[in-house]
XYZ file of C-alpha atoms in Angstrom:
566
model
C -108.246 -5.548 -39.230
C -104.739 -4.431 -38.827
C -106.068 -1.422 -36.933
C -108.042 -3.605 -34.594
C -104.918 -5.714 -33.816
C -103.009 -2.540 -33.101
C -105.622 -1.289 -30.864
C -105.779 -4.692 -28.936
C -102.001 -4.599 -28.657
C -102.044 -1.069 -27.314
C -104.776 -1.922 -24.885
C -102.876 -4.881 -23.687
C -99.722 -2.864 -23.209
C -101.589 -0.293 -21.266
C -103.125 -2.928 -19.025
C -99.595 -4.426 -18.448
C -98.235 -0.993 -17.575
C -101.117 -0.464 -15.180
C -100.496 -3.850 -13.562
C -96.781 -3.081 -13.287
C -97.531 0.335 -11.724
C -99.875 -1.412 -9.249
C -97.200 -3.955 -8.368
C -94.618 -1.240 -7.794
C -97.035 0.757 -5.668
C -97.848 -2.470 -3.561
C -94.194 -3.173 -3.124
C -93.475 0.468 -2.083
C -96.328 0.287 0.435
C -95.195 -3.114 1.793
C -91.700 -1.707 2.253
C -92.917 1.459 3.882
C -94.911 -0.671 6.366
C -91.933 -2.951 6.934
C -89.691 0.047 7.373
C -92.147 1.707 9.801
C -92.521 -1.421 11.848
C -88.801 -1.802 12.041
C -88.282 1.859 13.093
C -91.035 1.725 15.716
C -89.606 -1.458 17.176
C -85.965 -0.018 17.338
C -87.203 3.294 18.685
C -89.019 1.666 21.581
C -86.296 -0.753 22.382
C -83.390 -0.332 24.770
C -81.216 0.600 21.881
C -83.585 3.341 20.653
C -83.930 4.757 24.126
C -80.135 4.740 24.742
C -79.475 6.656 21.431
C -82.574 8.965 22.024
C -84.021 8.250 18.551
C -87.456 9.630 19.335
C -86.082 12.604 21.397
C -83.899 13.670 18.385
C -86.685 13.022 15.863
C -84.764 10.300 13.996
C -85.253 6.629 13.202
C -83.144 3.546 12.549
C -83.283 3.513 8.748
C -82.549 7.123 8.475
C -79.403 6.656 10.717
C -78.270 3.826 8.367
C -78.719 5.921 5.301
C -76.768 8.801 6.994
C -73.952 6.500 8.052
C -73.782 5.167 4.519
C -73.655 8.622 3.041
C -70.846 9.702 5.454
C -68.811 6.590 4.821
C -68.988 7.085 0.953
C -67.658 10.582 1.234
C -64.723 9.688 3.420
C -63.936 6.151 2.422
C -61.011 7.477 0.266
C -59.065 8.031 3.533
C -58.298 4.248 3.769
C -56.048 4.082 0.665
C -55.038 7.805 0.723
C -53.803 7.762 4.355
C -52.033 4.402 3.840
C -50.241 5.870 0.668
C -49.224 9.130 2.450
C -47.890 7.396 5.564
C -46.343 4.653 3.344
C -44.200 7.365 1.614
C -42.386 7.694 5.010
C -41.077 4.260 4.556
C -42.635 3.163 7.823
C -40.326 0.701 9.577
C -38.431 -0.221 6.342
C -34.722 0.466 6.506
C -31.529 -0.064 4.621
C -31.411 -3.572 5.926
C -34.382 -4.397 3.779
C -32.700 -3.424 0.572
C -31.470 -6.298 -1.534
C -28.118 -6.490 -3.459
C -28.285 -6.681 -7.145
C -26.725 -10.094 -7.882
C -25.203 -8.939 -11.116
C -23.801 -5.864 -9.458
C -22.377 -7.972 -6.555
C -20.676 -10.300 -9.013
C -19.232 -7.362 -10.833
C -17.777 -5.960 -7.691
C -14.774 -7.890 -6.365
C -14.535 -6.489 -2.788
C -17.208 -6.684 -0.066
C -16.500 -3.001 0.826
C -17.725 -1.863 -2.585
C -20.800 -4.020 -2.250
C -21.580 -2.449 1.126
C -21.173 1.023 -0.148
C -23.855 0.207 -2.769
C -26.272 -0.442 0.124
C -26.077 2.945 1.662
C -29.081 5.134 2.578
C -29.572 5.899 -1.144
C -30.928 2.476 -1.678
C -34.221 3.654 -0.065
C -34.532 6.438 -2.594
C -33.890 4.366 -5.715
C -35.706 1.352 -7.164
C -34.755 -1.629 -5.053
C -36.730 -4.951 -5.010
C -36.102 -5.660 -1.341
C -37.096 -2.180 -0.112
C -40.137 -2.051 -2.471
C -41.392 -5.232 -1.120
C -41.090 -3.959 2.393
C -43.028 -0.800 1.362
C -45.688 -2.961 -0.144
C -46.171 -4.871 3.048
C -46.058 -1.611 5.091
C -48.825 -0.106 2.993
C -51.073 -3.156 3.666
C -50.334 -2.770 7.297
C -51.189 0.859 7.200
C -54.478 0.195 5.314
C -55.530 -2.155 8.173
C -54.311 0.298 10.837
C -56.238 3.077 9.152
C -59.444 0.985 8.974
C -59.093 -0.387 12.622
C -58.381 2.963 14.189
C -61.217 4.536 12.267
C -63.561 1.806 13.336
C -62.610 2.140 17.078
C -62.987 5.855 16.970
C -66.373 5.811 15.203
C -67.697 3.197 17.646
C -66.446 5.291 20.594
C -68.044 8.407 19.286
C -71.313 6.690 18.709
C -71.501 4.804 21.965
C -70.115 7.351 24.346
C -70.818 10.800 22.907
C -74.049 9.688 20.935
C -73.126 11.993 18.060
C -73.176 11.399 14.331
C -69.657 12.252 13.880
C -67.167 10.002 11.963
C -63.434 9.945 12.712
C -60.300 8.795 10.861
C -56.686 9.723 10.528
C -56.685 13.455 9.701
C -55.571 14.833 6.371
C -52.923 17.519 6.879
C -51.513 15.993 9.967
C -50.767 12.836 8.110
C -48.816 14.824 5.465
C -46.984 16.588 8.196
C -46.005 13.194 9.851
C -44.860 11.528 6.633
C -43.113 14.371 4.777
C -42.037 16.792 7.380
C -41.115 14.580 10.434
C -40.083 11.231 8.958
C -39.364 12.436 5.412
C -39.819 10.622 2.166
C -38.601 7.172 2.721
C -37.104 8.053 6.117
C -35.003 10.892 4.818
C -36.139 13.256 7.511
C -34.699 14.102 10.873
C -37.008 11.888 12.982
C -37.584 8.171 12.622
C -40.964 6.604 12.010
C -40.938 4.989 15.489
C -40.102 8.302 17.204
C -42.715 10.160 15.258
C -45.277 7.690 16.578
C -44.104 8.289 20.097
C -44.561 11.975 19.414
C -48.189 11.308 18.348
C -48.728 9.216 21.452
C -47.582 12.022 23.721
C -49.554 14.553 21.830
C -52.668 12.474 22.168
C -52.116 12.163 25.912
C -51.652 15.902 26.184
C -54.679 16.595 24.118
C -56.621 14.208 26.313
C -55.592 16.153 29.421
C -56.520 19.436 27.864
C -59.906 18.129 26.878
C -60.430 16.657 30.314
C -59.667 19.961 32.040
C -61.614 21.959 29.556
C -58.628 23.965 28.300
C -59.097 23.253 24.636
C -60.837 26.540 23.706
C -58.284 28.655 25.610
C -55.346 26.870 23.830
C -56.921 27.416 20.487
C -57.237 31.139 21.070
C -53.373 31.497 21.769
C -52.707 31.368 17.984
C -53.468 34.485 16.028
C -56.569 34.314 13.944
C -54.992 34.973 10.466
C -52.430 32.229 11.104
C -55.261 29.802 12.258
C -57.054 30.342 9.018
C -54.001 30.323 6.793
C -52.821 27.122 8.394
C -55.736 25.119 6.881
C -55.155 26.756 3.528
C -51.442 26.223 3.635
C -51.891 22.571 4.535
C -54.287 22.335 1.635
C -51.612 23.722 -0.754
C -49.068 21.293 0.792
C -51.351 18.358 0.150
C -52.219 19.377 -3.285
C -48.447 19.825 -4.068
C -47.860 16.209 -2.939
C -50.659 15.058 -5.180
C -48.994 16.750 -8.183
C -45.695 14.911 -7.840
C -44.832 11.604 -9.490
C -43.996 9.303 -6.586
C -47.073 10.304 -4.655
C -49.588 11.433 -7.308
C -50.208 12.232 -10.879
C -46.715 13.509 -11.721
C -47.540 16.895 -13.251
C -44.599 18.549 -11.640
C -41.021 17.364 -11.276
C -37.559 18.574 -10.243
C -35.504 20.784 -12.290
C -31.739 21.748 -11.874
C -32.331 25.214 -12.963
C -35.731 26.190 -11.666
C -36.121 23.637 -8.730
C -39.637 22.706 -9.879
C -41.047 22.434 -13.459
C -43.726 20.945 -15.585
C -43.264 17.179 -15.989
C -45.653 14.379 -16.730
C -42.820 12.897 -18.660
C -42.737 9.594 -20.611
C -39.302 8.956 -19.189
C -37.397 10.383 -16.212
C -33.893 10.105 -14.871
C -33.854 7.351 -12.204
C -31.285 9.328 -10.170
C -32.273 13.024 -10.364
C -36.025 12.491 -11.294
C -35.664 15.095 -14.031
C -37.516 14.768 -17.249
C -35.559 13.059 -20.046
C -38.166 12.916 -22.780
C -41.720 13.770 -23.641
C -43.188 16.327 -21.303
C -46.978 15.939 -20.834
C -46.759 12.564 -22.517
C -47.172 10.469 -19.356
C -50.259 8.103 -19.924
C -50.833 7.688 -16.165
C -50.931 11.518 -15.853
C -53.679 11.781 -18.465
C -55.553 8.978 -16.823
C -55.343 10.755 -13.449
C -56.537 13.899 -15.042
C -59.658 12.209 -16.227
C -60.216 10.774 -12.756
C -59.931 14.395 -11.358
C -62.572 15.609 -13.886
C -64.900 12.590 -12.765
C -64.471 13.764 -9.120
C -65.081 17.440 -10.015
C -68.257 16.645 -12.034
C -69.495 14.500 -9.320
C -69.036 17.306 -6.714
C -70.539 19.835 -9.025
C -73.691 17.656 -9.123
C -73.418 17.025 -5.364
C -73.239 13.218 -5.818
C -72.254 11.598 -2.728
C -68.975 9.565 -2.880
C -67.546 11.529 -5.787
C -64.077 11.202 -4.546
C -64.534 7.464 -4.329
C -65.809 7.335 -7.863
C -62.889 9.267 -9.264
C -60.469 6.963 -7.455
C -62.433 3.863 -8.441
C -62.378 4.897 -12.185
C -58.708 5.290 -12.421
C -57.949 2.238 -10.279
C -60.105 -0.146 -12.467
C -58.401 1.094 -15.590
C -54.968 0.672 -14.019
C -55.802 -2.888 -13.012
C -55.803 -4.020 -16.645
C -52.527 -5.716 -17.405
C -50.662 -5.164 -20.777
C -51.521 -1.434 -20.981
C -49.339 1.607 -20.570
C -51.149 2.647 -17.443
C -51.222 -0.680 -15.649
C -50.351 -0.900 -11.991
C -49.059 -4.473 -12.653
C -46.281 -4.312 -15.229
C -44.434 -7.423 -16.231
C -41.635 -7.002 -13.709
C -40.795 -8.967 -10.514
C -42.494 -6.366 -8.294
C -45.539 -6.112 -10.728
C -45.957 -9.867 -10.669
C -45.805 -9.977 -6.902
C -48.356 -7.197 -6.533
C -50.618 -8.850 -9.067
C -50.421 -12.115 -7.260
C -51.459 -10.500 -3.917
C -54.146 -8.500 -5.718
C -55.781 -11.696 -7.109
C -56.549 -12.925 -3.622
C -59.201 -10.156 -3.414
C -60.341 -11.133 0.109
C -57.921 -11.583 2.918
C -57.655 -10.566 6.559
C -54.319 -8.961 6.786
C -52.613 -8.870 10.203
C -50.560 -5.666 11.115
C -47.012 -7.047 11.456
C -44.770 -3.892 11.346
C -46.528 -0.668 12.374
C -48.415 -1.788 15.451
C -46.474 -1.175 18.683
C -43.551 0.492 16.835
C -43.468 3.396 19.204
C -39.942 4.386 20.320
C -38.921 7.236 22.715
C -35.296 7.353 21.501
C -34.251 10.773 20.514
C -36.638 12.719 22.630
C -33.836 14.869 23.928
C -33.692 16.696 20.574
C -35.295 20.082 19.952
C -36.964 18.825 16.680
C -39.076 16.440 18.654
C -40.504 19.175 20.887
C -41.224 21.490 17.953
C -43.026 18.574 16.250
C -44.908 17.919 19.447
C -46.067 21.507 19.827
C -47.043 21.692 16.036
C -49.032 18.523 16.153
C -50.875 19.564 19.300
C -51.692 22.924 17.779
C -52.965 21.493 14.421
C -54.901 18.873 16.194
C -56.591 21.264 18.674
C -57.503 23.643 15.913
C -58.669 21.078 13.446
C -60.739 19.330 15.956
C -62.304 22.410 17.420
C -63.035 23.921 14.115
C -64.544 20.681 12.597
C -66.651 19.697 15.562
C -68.302 23.011 15.750
C -68.798 23.244 11.982
C -70.408 19.902 11.893
C -72.510 20.660 15.028
C -73.774 23.772 13.374
C -74.842 21.826 10.302
C -76.807 19.516 12.568
C -78.222 22.456 14.525
C -76.978 20.830 17.814
C -75.464 24.059 19.229
C -77.557 25.761 21.956
C -77.837 29.379 22.932
C -74.693 28.983 25.192
C -72.595 27.968 22.129
C -72.184 24.314 23.257
C -73.827 21.069 22.309
C -74.789 17.764 23.985
C -71.921 15.308 24.187
C -69.345 17.982 23.371
C -67.065 17.164 26.372
C -66.998 13.318 25.534
C -66.578 14.164 21.787
C -63.252 15.878 22.575
C -62.257 13.086 24.913
C -63.006 10.430 22.196
C -61.073 12.407 19.656
C -57.923 12.610 21.877
C -58.272 8.968 23.025
C -58.506 7.798 19.446
C -55.243 9.455 18.693
C -53.628 7.357 21.374
C -55.075 4.172 19.985
C -54.067 5.180 16.451
C -50.357 5.795 17.477
C -50.271 2.301 18.997
C -51.497 0.962 15.683
C -48.939 3.044 13.618
C -50.979 5.953 12.214
C -51.018 9.673 12.517
C -53.434 11.600 14.806
C -57.206 10.805 14.499
C -59.643 13.696 13.737
C -63.307 14.255 13.311
C -64.179 14.567 9.614
C -66.081 17.488 8.068
C -67.621 14.739 5.760
C -69.805 13.890 8.636
C -72.018 16.666 7.465
C -73.099 14.494 4.585
C -74.674 12.083 6.923
C -76.183 14.795 9.029
C -77.847 16.293 5.862
C -79.330 12.811 5.324
C -80.894 13.054 8.799
C -78.394 11.508 11.003
C -78.825 12.750 14.541
C -77.561 10.114 16.858
C -74.546 7.944 17.548
C -76.068 5.180 15.324
C -74.770 6.993 12.390
C -71.281 6.810 13.646
C -71.758 3.131 14.458
C -72.780 2.400 10.845
C -69.603 4.179 9.605
C -67.502 2.029 12.048
C -69.207 -1.062 10.706
C -68.285 -0.164 7.009
C -64.654 0.361 8.174
C -64.791 -3.113 9.667
C -65.989 -4.595 6.371
C -63.146 -2.861 4.628
C -60.615 -4.940 6.693
C -61.386 -8.106 4.528
C -60.434 -6.349 1.182
C -56.862 -5.412 1.877
C -55.509 -6.944 -1.351
C -57.772 -4.663 -3.417
C -57.206 -1.584 -1.288
C -53.400 -2.002 -1.376
C -53.497 -2.178 -5.291
C -54.678 1.483 -5.712
C -52.033 3.284 -7.746
C -50.596 6.748 -6.736
C -52.086 8.417 -9.901
C -55.444 7.484 -8.574
C -54.699 8.900 -5.177
C -53.184 12.134 -6.509
C -56.427 13.678 -7.904
C -58.145 13.190 -4.538
C -55.228 14.925 -2.720
C -55.626 17.893 -5.045
C -59.297 17.993 -4.447
C -58.692 17.959 -0.724
C -56.463 20.916 -1.240
C -59.264 22.686 -3.091
C -61.611 22.169 -0.206
C -59.149 23.224 2.417
C -58.569 26.619 0.640
C -62.153 27.729 1.467
C -61.105 29.340 4.685
C -58.766 31.791 2.859
C -61.841 33.982 2.070
C -62.169 34.821 5.780
C -58.753 36.336 6.043
C -58.789 40.187 5.949
C -56.261 40.583 3.191
C -56.523 44.424 3.081
C -54.976 44.508 6.537
C -51.306 44.018 6.252
C -51.088 42.784 9.816
C -53.286 39.969 9.006
C -52.628 39.415 5.301
C -48.820 39.213 5.502
C -48.576 36.592 8.327
C -51.289 34.582 6.545
C -49.584 34.681 3.181
C -46.218 33.734 4.841
C -47.891 30.826 6.523
C -49.485 29.542 3.333
C -46.335 30.098 1.251
C -43.807 28.502 3.441
C -45.693 25.246 3.886
C -45.458 23.940 0.193
C -42.297 25.889 -0.689
C -40.241 24.654 2.208
C -42.033 21.295 2.373
C -42.656 21.831 5.992
C -45.910 22.599 7.807
C -44.137 23.601 10.942
C -42.019 26.150 9.107
C -45.273 27.881 7.942
C -46.651 27.967 11.456
C -43.467 29.327 12.885
C -43.035 31.865 10.159
C -46.626 33.120 10.337
C -46.692 33.454 14.166
C -43.281 35.130 14.107
C -44.200 37.731 11.592
C -47.506 38.471 13.455
C -45.671 38.957 16.633
C -43.103 41.249 14.897
C -45.932 43.352 13.348
C -47.648 43.464 16.637
C -44.638 45.140 18.318
C -45.517 48.505 17.012
C -49.009 48.357 18.533
C -47.549 46.929 21.735
C -44.916 49.701 22.024
C -47.530 52.479 21.160
C -49.960 51.074 23.689
C -47.205 50.908 26.260
C -46.141 54.502 25.638
C -49.719 55.572 25.748
C -50.217 53.787 29.088
C -47.018 55.506 30.498
C -48.202 58.877 29.404
C -51.559 58.397 30.965
C -49.980 57.144 34.187
C -47.824 60.225 34.174
C -50.801 62.504 33.899
C -52.592 60.600 36.713
C -49.468 60.846 38.927
C -49.087 64.513 38.001
C -52.749 65.237 38.832
C -52.381 63.489 42.219
C -49.282 65.570 42.953
C -51.067 68.823 42.111
C -53.973 67.843 44.320
C -51.614 67.114 47.214
C -49.721 70.461 46.581
C -53.032 72.454 46.496
C -54.145 70.805 49.708
C -50.876 71.599 51.404
C -51.018 75.247 50.213
C -54.601 75.557 51.534
C -53.654 74.115 54.875
C -50.626 76.604 55.100
C -52.885 79.516 54.382
C -55.311 78.401 57.041
C -52.510 78.126 59.658
C -51.300 81.784 58.825
C -54.825 83.088 59.221
């Protein structure tokens, strides 16, 4: 009897599974019919004909999936770019620093108090300056999202290509740490740097309009071009290893300049480790986030960079822990109060329209302009062609449909970005993720732009991402940018030495422009031998030619003289 009950139960379970399977099959079939009807309707509509969905063998739902995949792989740029540019201090200045009340009461004279509010207040913990930085980061998050949204919409509507754009990695590090400097410690102000980006965007727009982009890119020696990307990758990774901008694995040293850190406590003035190397809890949390990103990329999971950042950030949002981003301090309480709003449409208050042309008569400005233009042209050219090759858009002539407008959109977006307060806009290699999903038209770019639009309403959450969550992603970006180093012919000293100097100088001198200048200078110096040798060879050949002509003239003259005598 028990056996019969067991058989009945088994049969009932089997019937339920069969019914469940039939229900799932019906739902899948219904969804496919619905999806097919939607795709047919869009493809035959005016929108479908404008974006050439049928001609490019694509459909609406495939473009949506492609845009989602692209956004997931590049959404990290919203917080990463804001963090990097925020390290420049933005429009914050000494005037934003606040006086410690206890310190002010202890000092009898006003002059002593004013002395305490010198430029060094921007480099130390200061409540007023930190509050200004927090607001600036929120502004830069919105500026990054808005500029990316506009650029993606323009690329989709005008060029009809599935390419996504956002403030470029590499140039943003050059802008923040090389031009403006950490918290404004550089030789150029944030406002002047934006003016440089504006002029560079206009020049790039003119170059793209007249079709001179390829010729300008070929002016830079090939080994320096390749090493520039790798050197910028090392520079970005070095930033991600530091404490202020990343995980804090490296720190300053009075004896060796740089040393292993991740300390439990550091000197607030020098930044040197005072106690407990490799004992920083935030470093170990960031290291776990880095492993999460690496494992995701190993398994080719889309959005792995986001998942790594998200894991570290969620853990850091828990108050009362040693890794919290909201400690029980005045600044921590203020940040937590803003974080709890979750949804807010933040208006850009400080970075938009902050362009200033003061100081354009200095040589540093023009060096920065040339460097930005060079990096932008090379990055855009290389990325566009790489992504176009993935999508098999390139024809037998080496060009692709919409190429001219793509360059125009890229340059024009940089102009828009500078007006909002961000570094140059670039086409992202992450666009290949969407192309692999089947994205073939500008609808993919429009979907990416729509996601950037949605991110505008979550500024409190995006502004609360800690630096030890951003650091691992910066290191991973450095890993990806090092790929081009394999194409350098290291066995040839004429190529290997300039490439190595370019890559070495960027992180070691904390300057991307120094690396470019050093690499180009060494390449020219090593080319002098070949130039002199070719010049001597040409002179010797010319001498032989002239000598041969003279011999022919002499022989003709002798023959004529002999004829006259006869």
